[in-house]
Amino acid sequence: MNDKKREPLFHIVKRDALSFKTAFAIRAIAIIIALIICGIITMITTGISPIEVYKSIIVGAFGSVRKTWVTLQNISILLIISLALTPAFKMRFWNIGGEGQVLIGGLASAACMICLADKLPNAIVIICMIISSILAGAIWGLIPALFKAKWNTNETLSTLMMNYIATQLVAFYTIVWEVPKGSGKIGIINQDSNIGWLPQIFSSKYLLSIIVAILVTAFMYVYLNYSRHGYEVTVVGESENTAKYVGIKVEKVIVRTMVLSGAVCGLVGLLLVGGINHTITTTIAGGQGFTAVLVSWMAKFNPITMVLSSFLIVFMNRGASEISTNFGLNQSYSDILTGIILFFIIGCEFFIRYTLMKNHNNKTVKEGK
């Protein structure tokens, strides 16, 4: 029996690499279309002028000097976590454990602040905090890496599991160190003595994390693009068989890269506990370990582009509270707008990488069954 089958009118073809200007224009058009659609949805569902909503978002993020500094600080924290996860993702190691690595780094800092406050000078306590936070994060990245390298376990599950372990460890020690007893929280650590509080730069409590983010961005850009280790990460990510053929020890690269990822996440824990919040809670990372996964993928593992991705997400989140205050719309509405914008940004990547071509010989062909 023969069936007639018509060839499709269009087919998808992978593009040659587009110029930066063309790719940027496509992304800009996608954002403009997303904003227009968000405006239409806003008018239909709330009756509020979308212009007023957008103005409120801007005011929420940059409406005062303090709001601007807080926004920049939040961008810095999200950016550092995204940069930490990027080497693993580029290696095709799905590190979903950024949240836990940040938490365990923060727990190590808090332990030093609480246990060493009356035993060592402030400078020594801070040095211990730096070493212990980075080391704790590195160990938290090392454990799933070893299991992956030796027994090829599923790294998505193992890194996710490590998040829960870190959360429960923080919850346990929160009860151990709670002040006052029975409160269920630690409160501000060393509030009277400020022992373990990271120093302020130019009398600003916001600058330290911003400067660290700039340094980590520059380091990661050079590391991934110009170092031998970065080259090995790229080769392993493209093909493990090719990597082995050219003499790269894949297991060693996996372990080394995850140690680096965990160490940088541990550094974020240090900044959150020692420099920003001066306490530790199970929610101190604020889900940014998971948000960073989106930031890294949106930026195509490019450290420079991650700055823009981090800015967009933090900008929308910071504006959410202003929307709630001015119009009585809750956080979920801002999440809807953010989701629409991100959908268009991610979706436009299809048109950057692929194009639709018309089949000139759109003929009916016979298939035998």
XYZ file of N, CA and C in Angstrom, residues 13 26 95 102 112 171 195 224 303:
27
model
N 16.726 25.576 9.546
C 18.139 25.489 9.188
C 18.950 26.273 10.221
N 17.840 41.545 17.676
C 16.788 40.542 17.838
C 16.349 40.465 19.295
N 25.055 21.235 37.906
C 25.188 21.596 39.315
C 23.963 22.407 39.749
N 26.058 27.773 48.968
C 26.029 29.092 49.602
C 25.691 28.955 51.091
N 32.375 30.495 62.811
C 33.581 31.231 63.223
C 33.213 32.463 64.045
N 19.383 24.627 59.868
C 18.242 24.597 60.792
C 18.657 24.031 62.155
N 32.501 41.689 65.909
C 33.558 40.739 65.561
C 33.061 39.826 64.434
N 37.691 30.987 31.834
C 36.957 30.171 30.869
C 37.455 30.341 29.441
N 30.270 35.218 30.916
C 30.289 36.003 32.159
C 29.873 37.457 31.979
